[in-house]
Amino acid sequence: MLEPRVLDEVPTPAAVVDLARMRANLDRMAGYAAQQSLALRPHTKTHKSPELAREQLQRGAAGVTVATIREAEVMASVCHDILLAYPPVGPGKVERLLALPAHVRITVALDSREALEMIARDAARAGHEVGVLIELDLGMHRVGVQDAAAAVALARSAEDLEGVAYRGVTFYPGHVREPVDQQAPALARLDEDLARFIEALDREGLAPGTVSGGSTPTAFASHTVGGLTEIRPGTYIFNDRTTAETGACAWEDCAYTVLATVVSTAVRGQAVVDAGSKALTREELRAAGGGFGALADRREVTVKGLSEEHGLLDLTSTDWRPRIGERVRIVPNHVCVSVNLHDRVRGVEGDEVVTGWSVAARGWAP
Ligand SMILES: Cc1ncc(COP(=O)(O)O)c(C=O)c1O
């Protein structure tokens, strides 16, 4: 199928990336990491595309982060240093990890002796070595060892067991969601907690070579957290409504939109577009403003309701009255889950479609 050359010809709903904005986002983060001497290991769950991972690596990324084995398999085609920020527990997972090309350096984040032993057993049997980062809970309360003694015990086991190599610690500050100008107290707490873990490991001769952290909302404050050696932002490549609402990017930095067509204006106060929950996702905004997305060029117009294939634009705060067939571009609340709903993304310069790529690492199958 021939790619449409201009946005007006693209069938909707469609995932569209403004390439100039994306490149600026990539450059900004790469510049910050370099300036702060932090390794940048972007989380590829946001774009799930080897083409975009290559763009990140070309800008100096030390490697990539993945959340699934499928992502690891896809990213291995362009990257030889992969952090799986998820314990590979369950049938076939370690097996698939060990089947990655031999030149790929693999590191896994985990927080249990069970996960460690499963990996060590299979890796030793296969004559491989898998790197291990001990996952710390620094306030998100999702995963992570709860205290320094547990971190020391797990790190010691990783040192001792054949098939695995202890490489350091990792954490995810996903609980720090305040506006960027109000994050300092949470980051100071995190800094103190992290220092306690590092000191305990140090005392036991287990000083972490890698201290991996970072997220998009906290990215540009990473230098305030002592001991960090690398950051793993993912969302920053595209940004989204949530990121803009927290002040971690400007509205004009949102590179990804869902292109949609107005299909109905019959009901007063609203217009209906052909992008519903199956194009945008039903993620709530974690900040004031509500709705499931907002128009890129009319931020006051939000998506107030969703069916699977219908998005309801709220027209009560605007004089704009769209006509049937008019095209709009919607910035989703959470870009990573929207990207994951699309087979293909188009890259545009202005209104011209200049490239496209598949969201190759979707799903879980090999
Ligand atoms: C373990 C881990 N690291 C890094 C990230 C990237 O954070 P962000 O989406 O804020 O860029 C995520 C996001 O879910 C994550 O789960």
Tab-separated table of C-alpha atoms and ligand atoms in Angstrom:
chain	number	residue	atom	x	y	z
A	1	MET	CA	0.000	0.000	0.000
A	2	LEU	CA	1.325	3.416	-0.972
A	3	GLU	CA	1.756	5.789	1.991
A	4	PRO	CA	-0.295	9.000	1.734
A	5	ARG	CA	2.023	11.988	1.206
A	6	VAL	CA	-0.023	14.527	3.125
A	7	LEU	CA	-1.909	14.332	6.406
A	8	ASP	CA	-5.226	15.148	4.743
A	9	GLU	CA	-5.060	11.825	2.910
A	10	VAL	CA	-4.230	9.664	5.926
A	11	PRO	CA	-7.133	7.402	6.941
A	12	THR	CA	-8.203	7.984	10.536
A	13	PRO	CA	-7.742	7.305	13.355
A	14	ALA	CA	-3.974	7.386	12.900
A	15	ALA	CA	-0.912	7.806	15.091
A	16	VAL	CA	1.141	10.776	13.932
A	17	VAL	CA	4.484	12.097	15.172
A	18	ASP	CA	5.791	15.579	14.508
A	19	LEU	CA	9.414	14.752	13.680
A	20	ALA	CA	10.867	18.175	14.514
A	21	ARG	CA	9.330	18.047	17.985
A	22	MET	CA	10.464	14.474	18.543
A	23	ARG	CA	14.037	15.300	17.516
A	24	ALA	CA	14.067	18.308	19.821
A	25	ASN	CA	12.834	16.128	22.708
A	26	LEU	CA	15.547	13.566	21.992
A	27	ASP	CA	18.255	16.219	21.747
A	28	ARG	CA	17.169	17.942	24.968
A	29	MET	CA	17.345	14.748	27.033
A	30	ALA	CA	20.589	13.570	25.440
A	31	GLY	CA	22.112	17.004	26.120
A	32	TYR	CA	21.008	16.998	29.749
A	33	ALA	CA	22.340	13.476	30.387
A	34	ALA	CA	25.680	14.310	28.779
A	35	GLN	CA	25.976	17.558	30.721
A	36	GLN	CA	25.296	15.758	34.008
A	37	SER	CA	27.526	12.770	33.133
A	38	LEU	CA	24.564	10.439	33.490
A	39	ALA	CA	24.186	7.438	31.227
A	40	LEU	CA	20.887	7.616	29.326
A	41	ARG	CA	19.067	4.320	28.899
A	42	PRO	CA	15.702	5.293	27.380
A	43	HIS	CA	12.727	3.092	28.129
A	44	THR	CA	11.543	1.825	24.752
A	45	LYS	CA	8.079	0.805	26.006
A	46	THR	CA	6.949	4.272	24.880
A	47	HIS	CA	7.670	3.833	21.162
A	48	LYS	CA	8.287	0.063	20.810
A	49	SER	CA	10.170	0.727	17.617
A	50	PRO	CA	13.777	-0.190	16.738
A	51	GLU	CA	13.965	2.772	14.331
A	52	LEU	CA	13.387	5.167	17.211
A	53	ALA	CA	15.705	3.266	19.561
A	54	ARG	CA	18.372	3.802	16.912
A	55	GLU	CA	17.713	7.550	17.015
A	56	GLN	CA	18.265	7.431	20.784
A	57	LEU	CA	21.462	5.388	20.481
A	58	GLN	CA	22.812	7.708	17.792
A	59	ARG	CA	22.407	10.547	20.289
A	60	GLY	CA	24.601	8.764	22.816
A	61	ALA	CA	22.243	6.496	24.747
A	62	ALA	CA	24.255	3.854	26.588
A	63	GLY	CA	21.672	1.181	25.859
A	64	VAL	CA	17.932	0.756	26.129
A	65	THR	CA	15.412	-0.312	28.752
A	66	VAL	CA	12.599	-2.748	27.992
A	67	ALA	CA	9.662	-4.082	29.974
A	68	THR	CA	8.912	-7.270	28.059
A	69	ILE	CA	10.872	-10.080	26.468
A	70	ARG	CA	9.225	-9.176	23.171
A	71	GLU	CA	10.653	-5.646	23.453
A	72	ALA	CA	14.080	-7.141	24.237
A	73	GLU	CA	13.894	-9.369	21.161
A	74	VAL	CA	12.928	-6.482	18.896
A	75	MET	CA	15.447	-4.016	20.349
A	76	ALA	CA	18.270	-6.575	20.074
A	77	SER	CA	18.290	-5.860	16.330
A	78	VAL	CA	19.674	-2.373	16.995
A	79	CYS	CA	21.076	-2.412	20.531
A	80	HIS	CA	23.637	-4.604	22.246
A	81	ASP	CA	23.062	-3.418	25.825
A	82	ILE	CA	19.567	-4.063	27.158
A	83	LEU	CA	18.094	-3.662	30.622
A	84	LEU	CA	14.958	-5.701	31.219
A	85	ALA	CA	13.357	-3.646	33.987
A	86	TYR	CA	11.055	-6.493	34.890
A	87	PRO	CA	11.704	-9.906	36.464
A	88	PRO	CA	11.454	-12.622	33.779
A	89	VAL	CA	9.298	-14.991	35.804
A	90	GLY	CA	7.020	-17.444	34.002
A	91	PRO	CA	7.249	-20.131	31.326
A	92	GLY	CA	9.708	-19.500	28.527
A	93	LYS	CA	10.874	-16.055	29.607
A	94	VAL	CA	14.423	-16.765	30.735
A	95	GLU	CA	14.747	-19.157	27.821
A	96	ARG	CA	13.876	-16.377	25.355
A	97	LEU	CA	16.210	-13.964	27.127
A	98	LEU	CA	19.077	-16.421	26.832
A	99	ALA	CA	18.270	-16.928	23.144
A	100	LEU	CA	19.029	-13.264	22.360
A	101	PRO	CA	22.097	-12.815	20.141
A	102	ALA	CA	25.287	-13.602	22.059
A	103	HIS	CA	26.707	-10.076	21.640
A	104	VAL	CA	23.781	-8.541	23.575
A	105	ARG	CA	24.681	-7.637	27.141
A	106	ILE	CA	21.597	-8.371	29.224
A	107	THR	CA	20.795	-6.995	32.647
A	108	VAL	CA	17.653	-7.788	34.585
A	109	ALA	CA	15.987	-5.929	37.450
A	110	LEU	CA	14.581	-8.132	40.195
A	111	ASP	CA	13.632	-8.101	43.852
A	112	SER	CA	13.370	-11.764	44.875
A	113	ARG	CA	15.647	-14.685	45.566
A	114	GLU	CA	13.264	-16.876	43.536
A	115	ALA	CA	13.634	-14.820	40.348
A	116	LEU	CA	17.403	-14.655	40.846
A	117	GLU	CA	17.733	-18.408	41.237
A	118	MET	CA	15.571	-19.162	38.194
A	119	ILE	CA	17.712	-16.930	35.996
A	120	ALA	CA	20.987	-18.196	37.496
A	121	ARG	CA	20.022	-21.841	37.018
A	122	ASP	CA	19.063	-21.499	33.349
A	123	ALA	CA	21.910	-19.109	32.508
A	124	ALA	CA	24.551	-21.321	34.144
A	125	ARG	CA	23.174	-24.344	32.312
A	126	ALA	CA	23.407	-22.447	29.023
A	127	GLY	CA	26.883	-21.123	29.816
A	128	HIS	CA	25.615	-17.498	29.845
A	129	GLU	CA	25.914	-14.682	32.334
A	130	VAL	CA	22.968	-12.363	33.006
A	131	GLY	CA	23.572	-9.083	34.807
A	132	VAL	CA	21.403	-8.269	37.807
A	133	LEU	CA	20.255	-4.976	39.302
A	134	ILE	CA	18.583	-5.196	42.691
A	135	GLU	CA	15.266	-3.343	42.516
A	136	LEU	CA	14.729	-0.946	45.435
A	137	ASP	CA	11.370	0.421	46.558
A	138	LEU	CA	12.020	4.130	47.069
A	139	GLY	CA	8.407	5.121	47.528
A	140	MET	CA	6.441	3.840	44.557
A	141	HIS	CA	5.417	0.655	46.392
A	142	ARG	CA	5.042	-1.370	43.223
A	143	VAL	CA	8.090	-3.623	43.339
A	144	GLY	CA	11.464	-3.464	45.077
A	145	VAL	CA	13.154	-4.730	48.225
A	146	GLN	CA	11.945	-2.923	51.301
A	147	ASP	CA	15.125	-2.452	53.307
A	148	ALA	CA	18.908	-2.365	53.093
A	149	ALA	CA	19.339	-5.803	54.677
A	150	ALA	CA	17.223	-7.382	51.924
A	151	ALA	CA	19.178	-5.492	49.251
A	152	VAL	CA	22.483	-6.686	50.723
A	153	ALA	CA	21.287	-10.299	50.942
A	154	LEU	CA	20.089	-10.344	47.339
A	155	ALA	CA	23.194	-8.580	46.041
A	156	ARG	CA	25.364	-11.082	47.904
A	157	SER	CA	23.464	-13.988	46.315
A	158	ALA	CA	23.844	-12.400	42.881
A	159	GLU	CA	27.599	-12.171	43.508
A	160	ASP	CA	27.823	-15.770	44.628
A	161	LEU	CA	25.593	-17.573	42.145
A	162	GLU	CA	26.934	-18.863	38.874
A	163	GLY	CA	25.103	-17.612	35.746
A	164	VAL	CA	24.403	-14.140	37.108
A	165	ALA	CA	26.527	-11.065	37.813
A	166	TYR	CA	25.665	-8.387	40.357
A	167	ARG	CA	25.786	-5.023	38.572
A	168	GLY	CA	24.095	-2.615	40.968
A	169	VAL	CA	20.686	-1.265	41.938
A	170	THR	CA	17.670	0.216	40.246
A	171	PHE	CA	14.504	2.038	41.240
A	172	TYR	CA	11.659	3.827	39.500
A	173	PRO	CA	10.436	7.133	40.922
A	174	GLY	CA	6.992	6.730	39.356
A	175	HIS	CA	5.345	8.022	42.538
A	176	VAL	CA	6.837	11.499	42.008
A	177	ARG	CA	4.054	13.021	39.907
A	178	GLU	CA	3.862	16.494	41.409
A	179	PRO	CA	4.329	19.505	39.144
A	180	VAL	CA	8.071	19.845	38.537
A	181	ASP	CA	8.357	22.996	40.650
A	182	GLN	CA	6.963	21.105	43.661
A	183	GLN	CA	9.026	17.922	43.406
A	184	ALA	CA	11.996	18.991	45.564
A	185	PRO	CA	10.730	17.524	48.893
A	186	ALA	CA	9.905	14.132	47.314
A	187	LEU	CA	13.253	14.048	45.544
A	188	ALA	CA	15.104	14.985	48.750
A	189	ARG	CA	13.415	12.045	50.524
A	190	LEU	CA	14.326	9.767	47.658
A	191	ASP	CA	17.915	11.008	47.756
A	192	GLU	CA	18.165	10.182	51.492
A	193	ASP	CA	16.591	6.738	51.112
A	194	LEU	CA	18.821	5.866	48.174
A	195	ALA	CA	21.921	6.987	50.098
A	196	ARG	CA	20.989	4.615	52.942
A	197	PHE	CA	20.785	1.660	50.545
A	198	ILE	CA	24.058	2.572	48.828
A	199	GLU	CA	25.907	3.029	52.148
A	200	ALA	CA	24.719	-0.365	53.399
A	201	LEU	CA	25.829	-2.082	50.195
A	202	ASP	CA	29.141	-0.207	50.313
A	203	ARG	CA	29.799	-1.345	53.890
A	204	GLU	CA	29.368	-4.958	52.789
A	205	GLY	CA	31.755	-4.606	49.862
A	206	LEU	CA	28.831	-4.551	47.413
A	207	ALA	CA	29.106	-0.980	46.107
A	208	PRO	CA	26.700	-0.768	43.141
A	209	GLY	CA	28.486	-0.136	39.835
A	210	THR	CA	25.189	0.983	38.332
A	211	VAL	CA	22.543	3.064	40.095
A	212	SER	CA	19.684	3.276	37.615
A	213	GLY	CA	16.674	5.530	38.132
A	214	GLY	CA	14.794	8.321	36.468
A	215	SER	CA	11.463	8.993	34.814
A	216	THR	CA	10.185	11.664	32.470
A	217	PRO	CA	8.510	13.884	35.113
A	218	THR	CA	11.708	13.906	37.242
A	219	ALA	CA	14.246	13.665	34.409
A	220	PHE	CA	15.673	17.170	34.486
A	221	ALA	CA	16.069	17.031	38.278
A	222	SER	CA	18.037	13.766	38.170
A	223	HIS	CA	21.247	15.575	39.164
A	224	THR	CA	19.685	16.330	42.575
A	225	VAL	CA	19.618	12.621	43.433
A	226	GLY	CA	23.073	11.636	44.676
A	227	GLY	CA	24.703	8.453	43.447
A	228	LEU	CA	22.651	8.063	40.239
A	229	THR	CA	24.712	6.771	37.334
A	230	GLU	CA	21.960	6.382	34.725
A	231	ILE	CA	18.425	7.537	33.913
A	232	ARG	CA	15.655	5.710	32.076
A	233	PRO	CA	13.021	8.178	30.856
A	234	GLY	CA	10.728	6.811	28.162
A	235	THR	CA	7.797	9.168	27.649
A	236	TYR	CA	10.092	12.135	26.875
A	237	ILE	CA	10.530	11.106	23.228
A	238	PHE	CA	6.895	12.080	22.494
A	239	ASN	CA	5.597	13.606	25.729
A	240	ASP	CA	1.864	13.721	26.396
A	241	ARG	CA	-0.868	15.660	28.127
A	242	THR	CA	0.134	14.355	31.558
A	243	THR	CA	3.758	15.366	31.036
A	244	ALA	CA	2.714	18.841	29.909
A	245	GLU	CA	0.309	19.229	32.838
A	246	THR	CA	3.126	18.453	35.317
A	247	GLY	CA	5.320	21.060	33.633
A	248	ALA	CA	7.940	18.496	32.605
A	249	CYS	CA	7.491	19.695	29.015
A	250	ALA	CA	5.762	22.517	27.180
A	251	TRP	CA	2.510	21.830	25.330
A	252	GLU	CA	4.435	22.487	22.104
A	253	ASP	CA	6.794	19.617	23.006
A	254	CYS	CA	4.014	17.043	22.579
A	255	ALA	CA	5.164	15.277	19.421
A	256	TYR	CA	2.594	12.490	19.236
A	257	THR	CA	-1.038	12.972	18.338
A	258	VAL	CA	-3.914	10.826	17.211
A	259	LEU	CA	-5.283	12.180	13.948
A	260	ALA	CA	-9.074	11.932	13.863
A	261	THR	CA	-12.013	13.048	11.737
A	262	VAL	CA	-15.156	14.786	12.973
A	263	VAL	CA	-18.048	12.434	12.175
A	264	SER	CA	-20.981	14.017	14.032
A	265	THR	CA	-22.012	17.372	15.479
A	266	ALA	CA	-25.651	16.437	16.027
A	267	VAL	CA	-25.635	16.700	19.793
A	268	ARG	CA	-25.370	20.255	21.138
A	269	GLY	CA	-22.099	21.219	22.849
A	270	GLN	CA	-20.021	18.418	21.415
A	271	ALA	CA	-18.422	17.018	18.295
A	272	VAL	CA	-17.736	13.345	17.797
A	273	VAL	CA	-14.503	12.089	16.227
A	274	ASP	CA	-13.527	8.630	15.001
A	275	ALA	CA	-10.865	8.122	17.702
A	276	GLY	CA	-12.263	6.353	20.730
A	277	SER	CA	-10.805	4.274	23.521
A	278	LYS	CA	-9.288	1.898	20.936
A	279	ALA	CA	-7.110	4.728	19.582
A	280	LEU	CA	-6.558	6.948	22.637
A	281	THR	CA	-7.030	4.570	25.619
A	282	ARG	CA	-9.204	5.352	28.596
A	283	GLU	CA	-6.410	6.671	30.813
A	284	GLU	CA	-7.613	9.355	33.184
A	285	LEU	CA	-5.652	12.581	33.502
A	286	ARG	CA	-3.785	12.545	36.818
A	287	ALA	CA	-3.981	16.331	36.950
A	288	ALA	CA	-6.700	18.950	36.852
A	289	GLY	CA	-8.500	19.377	33.527
A	290	GLY	CA	-10.142	16.001	33.138
A	291	GLY	CA	-10.992	14.161	29.964
A	292	PHE	CA	-9.045	11.654	27.912
A	293	GLY	CA	-7.005	13.983	25.734
A	294	ALA	CA	-7.003	17.496	24.283
A	295	LEU	CA	-6.648	18.995	20.813
A	296	ALA	CA	-3.054	19.865	19.966
A	297	ASP	CA	-3.950	23.281	18.539
A	298	ARG	CA	-6.921	23.978	20.852
A	299	ARG	CA	-5.805	22.779	24.245
A	300	GLU	CA	-9.058	23.948	25.853
A	301	VAL	CA	-11.008	21.403	23.794
A	302	THR	CA	-10.853	18.106	25.666
A	303	VAL	CA	-12.113	14.615	24.932
A	304	LYS	CA	-14.870	14.434	27.519
A	305	GLY	CA	-16.126	10.940	26.753
A	306	LEU	CA	-15.175	7.796	24.900
A	307	SER	CA	-16.783	4.768	23.346
A	308	GLU	CA	-14.615	2.230	21.591
A	309	GLU	CA	-14.653	4.116	18.277
A	310	HIS	CA	-16.186	7.468	19.289
A	311	GLY	CA	-14.417	10.354	21.001
A	312	LEU	CA	-16.627	13.142	22.328
A	313	LEU	CA	-15.028	16.595	22.066
A	314	ASP	CA	-16.294	19.093	24.630
A	315	LEU	CA	-17.120	22.357	22.830
A	316	THR	CA	-18.385	24.247	25.865
A	317	SER	CA	-15.102	26.209	26.342
A	318	THR	CA	-14.606	27.243	22.728
A	319	ASP	CA	-16.259	29.242	19.941
A	320	TRP	CA	-14.890	26.760	17.437
A	321	ARG	CA	-17.635	24.831	15.662
A	322	PRO	CA	-16.116	22.036	13.581
A	323	ARG	CA	-17.709	20.884	10.380
A	324	ILE	CA	-18.300	17.242	9.516
A	325	GLY	CA	-15.164	15.847	7.938
A	326	GLU	CA	-12.827	18.317	9.670
A	327	ARG	CA	-9.593	16.783	10.925
A	328	VAL	CA	-8.206	17.201	14.426
A	329	ARG	CA	-5.073	16.046	16.221
A	330	ILE	CA	-5.494	14.822	19.778
A	331	VAL	CA	-2.738	14.707	22.406
A	332	PRO	CA	-3.505	11.649	24.568
A	333	ASN	CA	-3.198	11.678	28.345
A	334	HIS	CA	-0.690	8.828	28.348
A	335	VAL	CA	1.187	8.378	25.104
A	336	CYS	CA	2.755	4.943	25.730
A	337	VAL	CA	-0.569	3.140	25.914
A	338	SER	CA	-1.942	4.982	22.890
A	339	VAL	CA	1.081	4.063	20.745
A	340	ASN	CA	0.583	0.455	21.789
A	341	LEU	CA	-2.879	0.478	20.172
A	342	HIS	CA	-1.553	1.351	16.721
A	343	ASP	CA	0.153	-0.860	14.126
A	344	ARG	CA	1.926	2.003	12.467
A	345	VAL	CA	3.046	5.540	13.212
A	346	ARG	CA	3.489	8.259	10.588
A	347	GLY	CA	6.253	10.818	10.883
A	348	VAL	CA	5.316	14.270	9.601
A	349	GLU	CA	7.062	17.519	8.836
A	350	GLY	CA	4.312	20.113	8.896
A	351	ASP	CA	1.451	18.494	7.002
A	352	GLU	CA	3.706	16.314	4.903
A	353	VAL	CA	4.022	12.606	5.719
A	354	VAL	CA	7.728	11.926	5.244
A	355	THR	CA	8.174	8.563	6.949
A	356	GLY	CA	6.464	5.816	8.882
A	357	TRP	CA	7.394	2.923	11.119
A	358	SER	CA	5.685	-0.066	12.630
A	359	VAL	CA	5.154	-0.444	16.368
A	360	ALA	CA	7.176	-3.604	16.107
A	361	ALA	CA	7.450	-4.612	19.764
A	362	ARG	CA	3.714	-4.693	20.506
A	363	GLY	CA	2.349	-7.796	22.169
A	364	TRP	CA	4.136	-10.534	24.052
A	365	ALA	CA	4.658	-13.322	21.548
A	366	PRO	CA	8.153	-14.018	20.182
B	1	LIG	C1	10.874	0.709	35.448
B	1	LIG	C2	10.608	1.922	34.630
B	1	LIG	N1	11.636	2.713	34.259
B	1	LIG	C3	11.456	3.812	33.503
B	1	LIG	C4	10.186	4.192	33.094
B	1	LIG	C5	10.018	5.427	32.238
B	1	LIG	O1	9.332	6.453	32.883
B	1	LIG	P1	8.499	7.568	32.083
B	1	LIG	O2	7.342	6.873	31.470
B	1	LIG	O3	8.113	8.547	33.127
B	1	LIG	O4	9.387	8.143	31.067
B	1	LIG	C6	9.087	3.407	33.472
B	1	LIG	C7	7.730	3.786	33.075
B	1	LIG	O5	6.755	3.127	33.300
B	1	LIG	C8	9.301	2.249	34.260
B	1	LIG	O6	8.285	1.452	34.637
